[in-house]
Coordinates of C-alpha atoms and ligand atoms in Angstrom, one line a residue:
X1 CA -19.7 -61.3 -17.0
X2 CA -22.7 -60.5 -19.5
X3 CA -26.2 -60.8 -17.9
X4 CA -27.9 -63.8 -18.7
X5 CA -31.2 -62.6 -20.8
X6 CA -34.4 -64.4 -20.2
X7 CA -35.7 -65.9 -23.5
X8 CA -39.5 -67.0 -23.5
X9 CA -40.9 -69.0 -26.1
X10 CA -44.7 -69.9 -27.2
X11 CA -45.4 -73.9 -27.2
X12 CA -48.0 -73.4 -29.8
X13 CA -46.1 -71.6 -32.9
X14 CA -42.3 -71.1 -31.9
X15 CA -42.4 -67.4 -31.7
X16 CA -39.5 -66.0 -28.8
X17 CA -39.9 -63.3 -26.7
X18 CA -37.5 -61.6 -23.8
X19 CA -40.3 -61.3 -21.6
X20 CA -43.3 -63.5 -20.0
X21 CA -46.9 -62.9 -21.3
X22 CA -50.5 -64.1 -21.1
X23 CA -51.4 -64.3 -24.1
X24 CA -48.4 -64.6 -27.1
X25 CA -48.0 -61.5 -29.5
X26 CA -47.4 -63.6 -32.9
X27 CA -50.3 -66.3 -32.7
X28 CA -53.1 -64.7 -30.1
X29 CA -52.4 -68.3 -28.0
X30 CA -53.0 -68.1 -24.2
X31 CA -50.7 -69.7 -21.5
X32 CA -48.5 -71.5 -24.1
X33 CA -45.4 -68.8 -23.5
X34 CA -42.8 -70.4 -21.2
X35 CA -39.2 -69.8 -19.8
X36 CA -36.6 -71.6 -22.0
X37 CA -34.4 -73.0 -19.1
X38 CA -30.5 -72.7 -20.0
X39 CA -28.9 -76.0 -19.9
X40 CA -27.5 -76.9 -16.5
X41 CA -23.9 -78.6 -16.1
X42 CA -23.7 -81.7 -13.6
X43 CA -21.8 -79.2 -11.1
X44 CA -24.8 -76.4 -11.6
X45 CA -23.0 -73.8 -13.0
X46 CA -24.5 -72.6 -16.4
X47 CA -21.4 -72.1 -18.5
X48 CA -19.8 -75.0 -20.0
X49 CA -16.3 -73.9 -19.9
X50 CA -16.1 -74.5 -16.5
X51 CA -16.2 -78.2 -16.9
X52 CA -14.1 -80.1 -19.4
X53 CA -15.6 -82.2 -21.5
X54 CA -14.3 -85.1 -23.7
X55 CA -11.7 -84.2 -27.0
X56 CA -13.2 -85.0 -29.9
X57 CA -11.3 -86.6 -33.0
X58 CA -10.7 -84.1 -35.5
X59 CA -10.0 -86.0 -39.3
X60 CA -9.3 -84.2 -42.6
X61 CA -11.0 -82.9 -45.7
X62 CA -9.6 -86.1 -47.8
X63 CA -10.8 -88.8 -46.0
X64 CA -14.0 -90.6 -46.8
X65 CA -16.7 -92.7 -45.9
X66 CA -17.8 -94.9 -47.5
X67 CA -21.0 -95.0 -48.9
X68 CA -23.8 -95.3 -47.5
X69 CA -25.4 -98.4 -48.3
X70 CA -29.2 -98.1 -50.0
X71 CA -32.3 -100.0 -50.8
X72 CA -33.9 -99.6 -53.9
X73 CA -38.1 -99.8 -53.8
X74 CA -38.1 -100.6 -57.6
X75 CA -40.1 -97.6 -58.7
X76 CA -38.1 -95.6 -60.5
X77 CA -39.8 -92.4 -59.9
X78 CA -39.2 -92.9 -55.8
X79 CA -35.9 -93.8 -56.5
X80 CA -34.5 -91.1 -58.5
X81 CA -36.1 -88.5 -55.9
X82 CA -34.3 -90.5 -53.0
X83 CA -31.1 -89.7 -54.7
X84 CA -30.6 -93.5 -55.7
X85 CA -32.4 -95.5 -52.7
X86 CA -33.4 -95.3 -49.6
X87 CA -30.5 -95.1 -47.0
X88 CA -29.6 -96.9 -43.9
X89 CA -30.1 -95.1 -40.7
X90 CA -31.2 -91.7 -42.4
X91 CA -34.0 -89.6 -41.4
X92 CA -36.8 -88.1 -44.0
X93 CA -39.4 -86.0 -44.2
X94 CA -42.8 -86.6 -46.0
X95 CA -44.5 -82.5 -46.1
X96 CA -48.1 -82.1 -48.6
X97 CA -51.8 -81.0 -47.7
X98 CA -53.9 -83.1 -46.5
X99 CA -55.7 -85.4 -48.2
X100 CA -53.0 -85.4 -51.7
X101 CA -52.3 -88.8 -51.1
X102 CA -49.0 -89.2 -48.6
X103 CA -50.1 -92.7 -46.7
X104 CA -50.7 -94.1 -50.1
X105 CA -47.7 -93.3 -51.7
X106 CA -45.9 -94.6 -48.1
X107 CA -47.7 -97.7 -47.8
X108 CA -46.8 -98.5 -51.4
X109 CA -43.3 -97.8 -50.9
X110 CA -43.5 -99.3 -47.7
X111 CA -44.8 -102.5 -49.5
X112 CA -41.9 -102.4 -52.1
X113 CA -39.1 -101.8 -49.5
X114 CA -40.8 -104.9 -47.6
X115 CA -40.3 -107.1 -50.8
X116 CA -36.3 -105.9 -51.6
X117 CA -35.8 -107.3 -47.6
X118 CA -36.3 -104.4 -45.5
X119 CA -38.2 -105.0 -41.8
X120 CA -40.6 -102.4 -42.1
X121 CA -42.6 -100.9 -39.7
X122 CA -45.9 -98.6 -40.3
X123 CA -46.9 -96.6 -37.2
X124 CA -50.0 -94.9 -38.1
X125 CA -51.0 -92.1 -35.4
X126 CA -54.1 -91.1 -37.8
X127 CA -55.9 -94.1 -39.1
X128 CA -56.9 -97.1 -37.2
X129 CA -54.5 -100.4 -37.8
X130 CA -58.4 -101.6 -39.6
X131 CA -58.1 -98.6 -41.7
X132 CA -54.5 -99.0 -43.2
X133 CA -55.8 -102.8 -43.8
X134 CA -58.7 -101.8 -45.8
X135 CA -56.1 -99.2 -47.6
X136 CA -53.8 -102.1 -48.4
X137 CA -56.4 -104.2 -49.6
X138 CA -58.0 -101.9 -52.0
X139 CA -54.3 -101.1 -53.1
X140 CA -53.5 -105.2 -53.2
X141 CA -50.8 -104.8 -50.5
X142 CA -52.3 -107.2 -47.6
X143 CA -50.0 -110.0 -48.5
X144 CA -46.6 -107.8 -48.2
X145 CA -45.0 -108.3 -44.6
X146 CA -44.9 -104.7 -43.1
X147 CA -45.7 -104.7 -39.3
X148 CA -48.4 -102.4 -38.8
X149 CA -49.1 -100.7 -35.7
X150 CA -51.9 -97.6 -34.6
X151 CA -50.2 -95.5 -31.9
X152 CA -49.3 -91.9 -31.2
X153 CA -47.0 -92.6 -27.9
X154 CA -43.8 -91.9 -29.1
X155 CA -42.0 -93.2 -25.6
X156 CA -44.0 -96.7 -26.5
X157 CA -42.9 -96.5 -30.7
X158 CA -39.3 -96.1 -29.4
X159 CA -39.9 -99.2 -27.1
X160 CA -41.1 -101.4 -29.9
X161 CA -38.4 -99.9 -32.4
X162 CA -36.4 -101.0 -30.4
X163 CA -37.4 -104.5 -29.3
X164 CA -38.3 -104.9 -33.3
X165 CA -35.1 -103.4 -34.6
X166 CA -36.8 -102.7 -38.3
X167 CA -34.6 -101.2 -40.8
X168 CA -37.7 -99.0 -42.0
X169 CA -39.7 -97.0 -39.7
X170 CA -42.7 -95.0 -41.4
X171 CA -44.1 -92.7 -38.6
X172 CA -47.9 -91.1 -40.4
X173 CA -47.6 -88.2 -38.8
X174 CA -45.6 -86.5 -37.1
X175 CA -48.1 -84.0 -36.0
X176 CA -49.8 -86.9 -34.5
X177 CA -46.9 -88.1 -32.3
X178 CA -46.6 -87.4 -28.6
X179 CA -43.8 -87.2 -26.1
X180 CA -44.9 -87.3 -22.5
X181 CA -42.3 -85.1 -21.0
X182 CA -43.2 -82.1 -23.3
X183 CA -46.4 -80.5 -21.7
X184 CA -48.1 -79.3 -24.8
X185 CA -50.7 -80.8 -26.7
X186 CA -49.7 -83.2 -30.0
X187 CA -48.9 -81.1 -33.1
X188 CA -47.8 -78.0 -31.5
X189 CA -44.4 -76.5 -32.3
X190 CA -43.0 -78.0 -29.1
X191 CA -44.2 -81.7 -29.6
X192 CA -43.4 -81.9 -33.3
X193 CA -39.9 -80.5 -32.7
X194 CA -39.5 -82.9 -29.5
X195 CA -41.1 -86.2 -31.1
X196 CA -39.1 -85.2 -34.2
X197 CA -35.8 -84.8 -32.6
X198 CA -36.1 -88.1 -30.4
X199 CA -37.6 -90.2 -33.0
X200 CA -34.4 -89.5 -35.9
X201 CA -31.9 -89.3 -33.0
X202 CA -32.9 -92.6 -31.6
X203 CA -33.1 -94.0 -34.7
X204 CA -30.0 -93.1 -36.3
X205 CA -28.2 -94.6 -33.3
X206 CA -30.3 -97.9 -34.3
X207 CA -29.9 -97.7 -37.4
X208 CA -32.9 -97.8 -38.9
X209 CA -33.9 -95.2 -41.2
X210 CA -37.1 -93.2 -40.8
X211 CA -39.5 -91.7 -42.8
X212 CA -42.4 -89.1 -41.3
X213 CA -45.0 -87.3 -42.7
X214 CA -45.8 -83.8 -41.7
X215 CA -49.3 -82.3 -43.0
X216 CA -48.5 -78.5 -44.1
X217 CA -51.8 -76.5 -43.7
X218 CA -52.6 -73.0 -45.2
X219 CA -53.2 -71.8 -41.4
X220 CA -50.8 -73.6 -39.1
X221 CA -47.7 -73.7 -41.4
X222 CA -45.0 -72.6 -39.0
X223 CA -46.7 -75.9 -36.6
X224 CA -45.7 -78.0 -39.8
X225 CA -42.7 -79.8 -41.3
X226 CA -40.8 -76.7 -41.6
X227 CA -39.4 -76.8 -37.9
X228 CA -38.0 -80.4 -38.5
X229 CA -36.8 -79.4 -42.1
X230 CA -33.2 -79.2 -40.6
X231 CA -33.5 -82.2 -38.2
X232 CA -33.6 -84.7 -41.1
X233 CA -31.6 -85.7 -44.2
X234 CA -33.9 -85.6 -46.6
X235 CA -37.0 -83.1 -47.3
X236 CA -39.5 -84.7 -50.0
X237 CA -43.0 -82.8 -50.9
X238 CA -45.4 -84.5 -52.5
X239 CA -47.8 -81.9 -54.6
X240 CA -50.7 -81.7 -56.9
X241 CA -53.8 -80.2 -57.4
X242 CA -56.9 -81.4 -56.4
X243 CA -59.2 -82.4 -58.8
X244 CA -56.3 -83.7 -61.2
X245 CA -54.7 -87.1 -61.3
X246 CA -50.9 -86.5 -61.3
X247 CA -49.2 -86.2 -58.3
X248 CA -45.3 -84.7 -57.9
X249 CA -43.0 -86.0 -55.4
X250 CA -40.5 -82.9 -55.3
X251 CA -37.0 -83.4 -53.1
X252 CA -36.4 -80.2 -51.4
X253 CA -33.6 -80.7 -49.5
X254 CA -31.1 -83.7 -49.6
X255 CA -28.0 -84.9 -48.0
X256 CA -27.5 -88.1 -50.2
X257 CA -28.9 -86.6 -53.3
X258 CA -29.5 -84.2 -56.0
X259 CA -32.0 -81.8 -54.3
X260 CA -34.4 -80.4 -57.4
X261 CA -35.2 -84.1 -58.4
X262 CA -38.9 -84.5 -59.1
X263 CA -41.1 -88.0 -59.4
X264 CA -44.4 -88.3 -61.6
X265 CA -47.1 -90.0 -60.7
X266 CA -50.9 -90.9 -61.1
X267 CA -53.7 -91.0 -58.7
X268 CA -55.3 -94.4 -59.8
X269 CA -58.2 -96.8 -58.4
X270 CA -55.6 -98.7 -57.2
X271 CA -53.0 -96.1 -55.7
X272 CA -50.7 -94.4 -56.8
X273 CA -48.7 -95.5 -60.7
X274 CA -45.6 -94.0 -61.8
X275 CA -45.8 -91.8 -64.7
X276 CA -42.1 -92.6 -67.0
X277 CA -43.3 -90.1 -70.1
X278 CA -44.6 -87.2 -68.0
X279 CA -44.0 -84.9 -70.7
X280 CA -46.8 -87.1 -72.8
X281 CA -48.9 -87.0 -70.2
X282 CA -48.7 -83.4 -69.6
X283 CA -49.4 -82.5 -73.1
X284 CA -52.0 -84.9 -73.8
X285 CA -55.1 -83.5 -73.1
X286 CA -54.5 -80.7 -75.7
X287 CA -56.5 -80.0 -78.4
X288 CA -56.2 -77.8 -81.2
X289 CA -54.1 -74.7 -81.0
X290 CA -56.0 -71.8 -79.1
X291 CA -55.3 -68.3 -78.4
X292 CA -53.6 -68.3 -74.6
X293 CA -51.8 -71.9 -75.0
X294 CA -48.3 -72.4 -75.4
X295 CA -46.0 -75.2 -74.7
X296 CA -43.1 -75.1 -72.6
X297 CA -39.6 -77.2 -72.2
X298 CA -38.9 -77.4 -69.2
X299 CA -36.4 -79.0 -66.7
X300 CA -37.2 -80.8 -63.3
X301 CA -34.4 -81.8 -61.9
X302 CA -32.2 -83.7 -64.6
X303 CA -35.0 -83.9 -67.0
X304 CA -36.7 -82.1 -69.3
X305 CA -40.5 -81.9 -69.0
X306 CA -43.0 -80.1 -71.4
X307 CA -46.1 -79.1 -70.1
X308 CA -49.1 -76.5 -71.1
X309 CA -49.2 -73.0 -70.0
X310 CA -52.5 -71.4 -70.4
X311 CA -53.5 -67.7 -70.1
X312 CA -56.9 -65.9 -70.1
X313 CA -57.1 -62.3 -70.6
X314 CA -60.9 -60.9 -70.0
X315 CA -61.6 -57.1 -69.3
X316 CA -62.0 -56.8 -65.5
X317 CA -65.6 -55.4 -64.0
X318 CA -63.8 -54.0 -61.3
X319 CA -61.6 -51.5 -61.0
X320 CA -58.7 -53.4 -59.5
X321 CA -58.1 -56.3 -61.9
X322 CA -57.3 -60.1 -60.7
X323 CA -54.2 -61.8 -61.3
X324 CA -54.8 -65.3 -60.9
X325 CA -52.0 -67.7 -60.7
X326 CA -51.9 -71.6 -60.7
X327 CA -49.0 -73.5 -60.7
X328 CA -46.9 -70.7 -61.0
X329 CA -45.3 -67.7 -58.7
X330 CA -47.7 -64.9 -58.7
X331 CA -44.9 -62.0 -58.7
X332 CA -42.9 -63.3 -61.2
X333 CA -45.8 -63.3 -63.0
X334 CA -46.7 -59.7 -62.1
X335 CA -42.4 -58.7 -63.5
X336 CA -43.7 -60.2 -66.9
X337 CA -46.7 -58.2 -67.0
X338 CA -44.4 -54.9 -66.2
X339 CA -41.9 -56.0 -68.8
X340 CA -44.7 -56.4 -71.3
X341 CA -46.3 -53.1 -70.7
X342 CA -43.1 -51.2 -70.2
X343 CA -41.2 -52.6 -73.0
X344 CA -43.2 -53.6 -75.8
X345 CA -46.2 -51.2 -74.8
X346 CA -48.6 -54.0 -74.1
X347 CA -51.0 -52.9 -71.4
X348 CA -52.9 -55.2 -69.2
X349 CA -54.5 -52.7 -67.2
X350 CA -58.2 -52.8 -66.9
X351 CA -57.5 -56.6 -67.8
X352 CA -57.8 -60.0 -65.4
X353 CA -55.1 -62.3 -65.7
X354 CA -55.8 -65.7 -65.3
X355 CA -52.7 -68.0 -65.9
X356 CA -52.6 -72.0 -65.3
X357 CA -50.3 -74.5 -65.8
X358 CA -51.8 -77.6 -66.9
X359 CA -52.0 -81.3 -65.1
X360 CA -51.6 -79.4 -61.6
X361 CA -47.8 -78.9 -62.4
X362 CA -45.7 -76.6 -60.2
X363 CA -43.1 -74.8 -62.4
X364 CA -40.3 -72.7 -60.2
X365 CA -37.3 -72.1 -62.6
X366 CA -37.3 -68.8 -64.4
X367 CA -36.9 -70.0 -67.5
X368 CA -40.7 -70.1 -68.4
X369 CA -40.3 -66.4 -68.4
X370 CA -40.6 -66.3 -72.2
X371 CA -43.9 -69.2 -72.8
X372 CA -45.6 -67.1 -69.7
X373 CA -45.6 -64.1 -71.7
X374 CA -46.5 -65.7 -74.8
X375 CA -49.3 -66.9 -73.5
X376 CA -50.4 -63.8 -72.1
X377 CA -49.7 -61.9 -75.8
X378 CA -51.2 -64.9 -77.2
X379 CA -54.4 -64.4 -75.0
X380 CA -54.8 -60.6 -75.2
X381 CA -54.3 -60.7 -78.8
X382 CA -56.6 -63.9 -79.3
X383 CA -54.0 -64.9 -81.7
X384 CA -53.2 -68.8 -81.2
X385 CA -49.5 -69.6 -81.5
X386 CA -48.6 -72.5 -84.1
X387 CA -49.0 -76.1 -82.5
X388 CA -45.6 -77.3 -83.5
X389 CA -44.0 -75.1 -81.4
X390 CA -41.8 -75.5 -77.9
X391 CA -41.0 -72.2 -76.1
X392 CA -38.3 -71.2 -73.2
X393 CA -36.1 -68.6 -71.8
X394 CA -35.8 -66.4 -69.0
X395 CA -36.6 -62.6 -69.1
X396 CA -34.9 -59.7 -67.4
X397 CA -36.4 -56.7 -66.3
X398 CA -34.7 -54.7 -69.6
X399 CA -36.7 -56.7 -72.0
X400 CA -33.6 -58.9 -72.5
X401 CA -34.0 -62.9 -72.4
X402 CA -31.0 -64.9 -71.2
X403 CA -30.2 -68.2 -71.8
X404 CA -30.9 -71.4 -69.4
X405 CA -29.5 -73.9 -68.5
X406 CA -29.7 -77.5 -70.1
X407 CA -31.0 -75.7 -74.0
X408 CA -30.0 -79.0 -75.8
X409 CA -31.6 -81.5 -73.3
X410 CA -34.7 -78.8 -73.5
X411 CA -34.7 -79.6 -77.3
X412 CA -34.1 -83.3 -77.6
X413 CA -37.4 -83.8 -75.6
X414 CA -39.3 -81.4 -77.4
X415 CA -38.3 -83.1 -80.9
X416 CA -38.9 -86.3 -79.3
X417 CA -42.6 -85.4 -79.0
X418 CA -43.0 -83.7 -82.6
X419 CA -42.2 -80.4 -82.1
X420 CA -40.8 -78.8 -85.3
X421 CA -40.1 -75.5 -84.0
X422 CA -38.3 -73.8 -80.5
X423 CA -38.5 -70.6 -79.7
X424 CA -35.4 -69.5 -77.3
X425 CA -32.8 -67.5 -76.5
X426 CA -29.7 -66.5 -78.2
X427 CA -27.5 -70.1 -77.8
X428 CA -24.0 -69.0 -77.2
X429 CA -22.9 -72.4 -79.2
X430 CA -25.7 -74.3 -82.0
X431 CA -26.8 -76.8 -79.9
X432 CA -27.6 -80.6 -81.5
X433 CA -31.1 -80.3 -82.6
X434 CA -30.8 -80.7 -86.6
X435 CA -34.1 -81.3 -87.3
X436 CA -36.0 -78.6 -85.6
X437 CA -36.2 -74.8 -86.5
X438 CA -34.5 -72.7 -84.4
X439 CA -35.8 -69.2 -83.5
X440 CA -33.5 -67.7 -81.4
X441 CA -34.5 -64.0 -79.9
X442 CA -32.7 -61.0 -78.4
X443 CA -35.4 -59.4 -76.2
X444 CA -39.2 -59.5 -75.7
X445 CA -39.7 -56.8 -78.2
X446 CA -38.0 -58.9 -81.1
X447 CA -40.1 -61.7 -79.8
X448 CA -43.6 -59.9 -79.9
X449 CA -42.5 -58.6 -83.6
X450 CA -41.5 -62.1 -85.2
X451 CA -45.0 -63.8 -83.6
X452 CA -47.5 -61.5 -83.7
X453 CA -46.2 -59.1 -85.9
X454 CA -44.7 -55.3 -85.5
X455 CA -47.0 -53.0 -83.5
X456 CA -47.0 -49.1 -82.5
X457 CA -45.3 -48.3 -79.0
X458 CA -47.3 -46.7 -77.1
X459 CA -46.6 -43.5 -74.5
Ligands
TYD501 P1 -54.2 -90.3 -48.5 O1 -53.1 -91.2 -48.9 O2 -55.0 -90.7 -47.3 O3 -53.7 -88.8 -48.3 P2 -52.9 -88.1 -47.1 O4 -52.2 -89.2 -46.3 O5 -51.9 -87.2 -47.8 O6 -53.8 -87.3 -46.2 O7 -55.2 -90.2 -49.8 C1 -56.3 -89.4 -49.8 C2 -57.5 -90.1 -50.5 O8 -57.2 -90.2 -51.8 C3 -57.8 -91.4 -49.9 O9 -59.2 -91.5 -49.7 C4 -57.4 -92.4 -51.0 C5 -57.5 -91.6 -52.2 N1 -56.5 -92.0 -53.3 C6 -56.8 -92.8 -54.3 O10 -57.9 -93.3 -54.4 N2 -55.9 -93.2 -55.3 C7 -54.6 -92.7 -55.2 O11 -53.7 -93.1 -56.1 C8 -54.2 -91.9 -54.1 C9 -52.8 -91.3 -53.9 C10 -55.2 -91.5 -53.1
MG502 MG1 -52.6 -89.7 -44.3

């Protein structure tokens, strides 16, 4: 029989070990390292084949269920990110920082499922039960019937779950929650994964469908959301930058829905308003055409979205020059820069890099490969690109660009807001844009030649 090995894991961040410690290797925590106890069968023995259990019914691949039935809140931008609704008895997740505006946008929706005939519940952990009433007031929600409650027990939620029997529980947070048979303190690995698992297993077997929040923090990440990612149905985060007014609920992860589905929305006075053009909102702040700006189409989701990329090339006073990235992944953005310098003998070296994507937009698909680097071109030759003019494509490490998906959805949008001209790459068939020009390019070279003009290689 194979030896048993010992398997010791640390309360505070999740990290597992083979042997006992003091002081845990991976987070610097003391006394939080303990044993992880096999599970024990009624007749003591530690291997469950010595029992048998109960046969379960196997059915096949053909058969379904039927559909789980849903609640629509009446915001469209909530409901397209939910896949269609909210759905009975299924657990969700709520991740962001701090502060970007989570119990708003769950008091609001809260609020609307209330009105469409959902019981709801609002268990705060974080704010007194005076608190959320002020919110709601200032947001005009105090009339709506959601049952409000300020309590982190999780033994004494369940309790009054089930003596209530809502068909909306909204738990703000989950790092708040506490189960008394788990001897760590609230919002370490072991109580978020234990008050996770017992709140979405007791609920589902109630029937009532759950939403929590989870805080993600730069520091204690691991501590976050992403240990109850695979205990729920749904994964929503809800992004933005500080200091701007839009605010992007982004599904992640979804068992009753498309999973790249992103909501708009605008930080308001009065909470939290859905944005239905965000591609008008995006580009409105932008003035007349400067060197670094270029406009991008985009897809989140099923739709398209334009937005602004901007890039600012300034000779660095150091010797190792910044790349600076908002709103975008810092090493894709240093591939473009290699590309650039390697194949069309543009050097940035010597140079910062700033790049931003306007509004406090996120962009993660690949296809803004080809507006990134005109933008940085654009910037480093303080040449402005012409205002009328949408770019995408994605760029391989030869130089080459490659097409991406949706091209004609890409297009309609962009000539729905005035854009005369798209620069993209090769289409393999003409897609339906008749009114706009159509500059389709091979490679990054081609493109630098037919925008800025033919230049010496370098090296
Ligand atoms: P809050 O919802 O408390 O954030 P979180 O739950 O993610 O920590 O919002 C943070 C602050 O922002 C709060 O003081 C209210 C304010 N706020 C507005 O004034 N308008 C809005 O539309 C939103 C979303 C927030
Ligand atoms: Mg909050």
């Amino acid at each position: 029989m194979a030896k048993d090995t010992a398997n010791f894991t640390c309360s505070d961040c999740g990290a597992t070990s083979t042997k006992w410690s003091g002081r845990c290797d991976a987070c610097g925590a003391w006394n939080t390292i303990t044993e992880d106890k096999p599970i024990a069968t009624s007749h003591g023995s530690k291997s469950l084949t010595g029992r048998r259990g109960q046969q379960i019914v196997l059915t096949d691949l053909s058969t379904l269920d039927p559909e789980p039935p849903r609640t629509e809140a009446g915001v469209g931008e909530l409901d397209r990110v939910l896949g269609g609704g909210l759905v009975k008895a299924s657990a969700l997740l709520l991740g962001g920082d701090p502060g970007i505006g989570k119990s708003t946008l769950l008091l609001q929706a809260a609020a609307r499922f209330a009105r469409n005939g959902l019981k709801v519940i609002y268990i705060s952990g974080e704010e007194s039960t005076s608190q959320v009433q002020m919110r709601a007031r200032r947001l005009g929600l105090e009339s709506s019937p959601v049952r409000l409650a300020s309590e982190t027990n999780l033994r004494d939620i369940l309790t009054t779950m089930e003596a209530e029997r809502p068909d909306l529980a909204i738990i703000d947070s989950i790092q708040t929650m506490f189960v008394d048979t788990v001897d760590s303190a609230p919002g370490s690995v072991s109580q978020v994964r234990a008050s996770a698992h017992e709140l979405t297993s007791f609920a589902k077997k109630q029937g009532i469908a759950t939403i929590m929040v989870g805080h993600v923090t730069k520091e204690g990440a691991i501590a976050g959301p992403r240990v109850v990612e695979h205990m729920v149905d749904t994964v929503l985060y809800f992004e933005g930058e500080r200091g701007h007014q839009f605010r992007i609920l982004r599904a992640v992860k979804n068992r009753f829905g498309p999973s790249d589905e992103i909501g708009v929305f605008e930080m308001t006075g009065r909470g939290l308003a859905e944005v239905k053009n965000p591609s008008a909102h995006f580009l409105s702040e932008r003035g007349a055409p400067t060197p670094g700006s270029v406009v991008f189409a985009g897809i989140e989701g099923t739709r398209p979205m334009l937005c602004e990329i901007q890039a600012l090339v300034a000779p660095s006073p150091t010797s190792q020059p910044r790349r600076s990235v908002v709103g975008w992944d810092g090493g894709r953005l240093a591939m473009i820069l290699a590309v650039l310098e390697s194949r069309c003998g543009i050097a940035f070296a010597g140079l910062d890099v700033y790049l931003n994507v306007a509004g406090g937009l996120r962009i993660t698909e690949p296809g803004a490969d080809l507006a990134v680097a005109a933008a940085l071109i654009s910037a480093r030759e303080d040449a402005a690109l012409p205002a009328d003019c949408a770019i995408f494509g994605e760029i391989s490490l030869s130089g080459g660009l490659r097409p991406v998906v949706q091209t004609e959805n890409r297009l309609k949008e962009a000539q729905k807001l005035g854009f005369s001209t798209a620069i993209l790459p090769p289409m393999p068939k003409r897609a339906a844009a008749p009114d706009m020009t159509l500059r389709q390019v091979q490679d990054v070279a081609g493109f630098v030649n037919d925008i800025f003009g033919p230049r010496e290689r370098k090296g």
